[in-house]
Amino acid sequence: MAGTCVVGLQWGDEAKGKIVDLIGDEFDMVVRYNGGANAGHTVVVEGKTFKLSLLPTGVIRPSVTSVIGNGVVVYPPRFLEEVDSLLKGGVDVSKRLVLSDHAHVIFPYHMEEERLAESGGGEGKIGTTGRGIGPCYQDKVGRRFAIRVGELLRPDHLRERLRQVVPFKNRLMTAFADGAAGAKVFDPAAIADEYLKYAERIRPYVTDTARLLHDSVKAGKRVLFEAAQGSLLDVDHGTYPFVTSSSSLPSGMWSGSGLPAKNVTRIIGVVKAYTTRVGRGPFPTELDDGIDGTGERIRKVGKEYGTVTGRPRRTGWFDALAVRYTAALAGADEITLMLLDVLSGLPELKLCVGYEVDGERRDHFTSDAHILERCKPVYETLPGWTEDITGARKLTDLPAAARKYIDRVSEMVGLPVSVVSVGPGREQTIRVR
Ligand code: IMP
């Protein structure tokens, strides 16, 4: 079985969805293995636009079974909302979407816990998406208070679990909010009533997805893994603590789906031709150069606003050290260079090829946020191009300066560039190999 994983090698939002869309035809199954509704992707089917955050991008393909693996954290109303919005738009996924009974469930108190943690302000703030992702994973790892999707389907059991968990959460949050100020108090019976309604609608989708994957692989099915977020947000190898709470690198595939990594033979690393980041944390190549600056220009042209939160994304130059680091951790075989057209018209382009920290030159990335925030980028300057490249379909259609930029990115990262994207359309793609 030749499985493939599509993974972002920066801080998320690398346009992984477009790559999944381009190669989706080659697969029978698409699998999400990490994160939850903190990811955002826009998919267009027959002219209709759908905004998804929990369902995999591949769900729009009629011939594909979409799997939400055990490593994902699921907010049931969001799951149903996305299923309904697709149905309303004429896309019925009921026969081709499955949800792991082992996935963990996000409850309203998770969002409240996150709100309280993030509203403390100051250095403790991570700048999360507010979707309850971190608190749900905390409960999963802590084991005492987490509830899995399979448990939603057993009404008496669910009521009992919520009777145990919710009073504790209420006490914790009241203490966290420093007295009664501001912390919402939750009623276990009301949550149970609400979630049991969701459970009945979710029931037909729930299954042992690990077994399904094992059986499918045995039957020769081809599987595509869709990583959520980006590798620099990985909880172990990202810029901790400014990361998400799951393994967004391909290493999360095995635990987050139950399918052993040996089934995956191709890892496609997706990068933007520049860098973006949402939320707090170090970003050495950030272009914080004001309203008339290059950073703002990239934000406007690249429409760099969060799909989930609408927040303006922080923008900056391509950091070859960061991508070389994540490419190695991901075991990437190739990179796809997205949004190259956004750089058109800039007089010159900068590529980060080193850092300077405490007077010393470094030629490798560090995920230690405390060191990284002191790293000053060392740039190589390349010529820009003025031509509109959105119509380019092969490398030779590109201006020489754009080709040089691609070659230098590839050389610095140490991987071939297999695809160059010059616009959002499926056809606005250069397949290099
Ligand atoms: P959380 O995942 O909501 O806990 O947020 C943790 C960090 O990851 C924050 O900086 C978020 O902005 C960032 N983040 C989470 N999901 C995404 C994503 O899909 N794209 C980009 N950044 C993300």
XYZ file of N, CA and C and ligand atoms in Angstrom, residues 11-13 38-40 114 126-130 133-134 229 233 243-244 278-280 311, ligand 1:
89
model
N 3.953 27.397 9.882
C 3.069 27.518 11.044
C 1.591 27.365 10.660
N 1.308 26.532 9.693
C -0.088 26.305 9.296
C -0.505 27.202 8.142
N -1.677 26.900 7.578
C -2.273 27.688 6.494
C -1.411 27.715 5.235
N -9.898 23.836 14.899
C -8.955 24.969 14.843
C -8.365 25.123 13.440
N -8.453 24.067 12.649
C -7.960 24.140 11.266
C -9.058 24.780 10.415
N -8.678 25.418 9.345
C -9.719 25.987 8.483
C -9.372 25.754 7.034
N -10.425 27.588 28.230
C -9.479 28.243 27.326
C -9.631 29.758 27.395
N -1.273 32.388 24.638
C -0.698 31.716 23.466
C -1.282 32.284 22.168
N -2.493 32.843 22.288
C -3.152 33.333 21.075
C -3.825 32.198 20.344
N -4.543 31.368 21.095
C -5.174 30.184 20.509
C -6.414 30.559 19.692
N -7.003 29.545 19.073
C -8.190 29.804 18.247
C -9.480 29.817 19.075
N -9.404 29.493 20.339
C -10.589 29.562 21.206
C -11.592 28.439 20.991
N -9.547 23.340 21.997
C -8.645 22.264 21.563
C -7.677 21.877 22.696
N -6.954 22.857 23.212
C -5.939 22.575 24.239
C -6.553 21.930 25.480
N -2.965 21.963 10.841
C -1.973 22.928 11.331
C -0.639 22.761 10.582
N 3.955 24.030 14.631
C 2.982 24.083 15.738
C 2.871 22.735 16.432
N 2.425 26.636 20.447
C 2.140 25.514 19.544
C 0.685 25.101 19.748
N 0.236 24.141 18.971
C -1.070 23.563 19.240
C -0.852 22.341 20.145
N -0.188 32.687 12.820
C -1.315 33.275 13.548
C -1.078 33.003 15.031
N -1.391 33.966 15.857
C -1.179 33.759 17.292
C 0.216 34.213 17.700
N 0.516 34.045 18.978
C 1.787 34.552 19.494
C 2.945 33.586 19.232
N -8.525 36.443 12.130
C -7.415 37.298 12.581
C -6.430 37.545 11.437
P -4.998 26.131 19.327
O -4.692 25.064 18.341
O -6.354 26.750 19.135
O -4.750 25.700 20.737
O -3.958 27.340 19.082
C -2.571 27.219 19.337
C -1.761 27.985 18.290
O -1.864 27.324 17.047
C -2.220 29.416 18.040
O -1.095 30.202 17.720
C -3.115 29.291 16.831
O -3.212 30.491 16.115
C -2.364 28.234 16.049
N -3.212 27.445 15.157
C -4.073 26.466 15.489
N -4.650 25.951 14.393
C -4.118 26.586 13.345
C -4.285 26.454 11.934
O -5.025 25.604 11.416
N -3.554 27.315 11.171
C -2.689 28.202 11.710
N -2.484 28.358 13.008
C -3.198 27.543 13.825
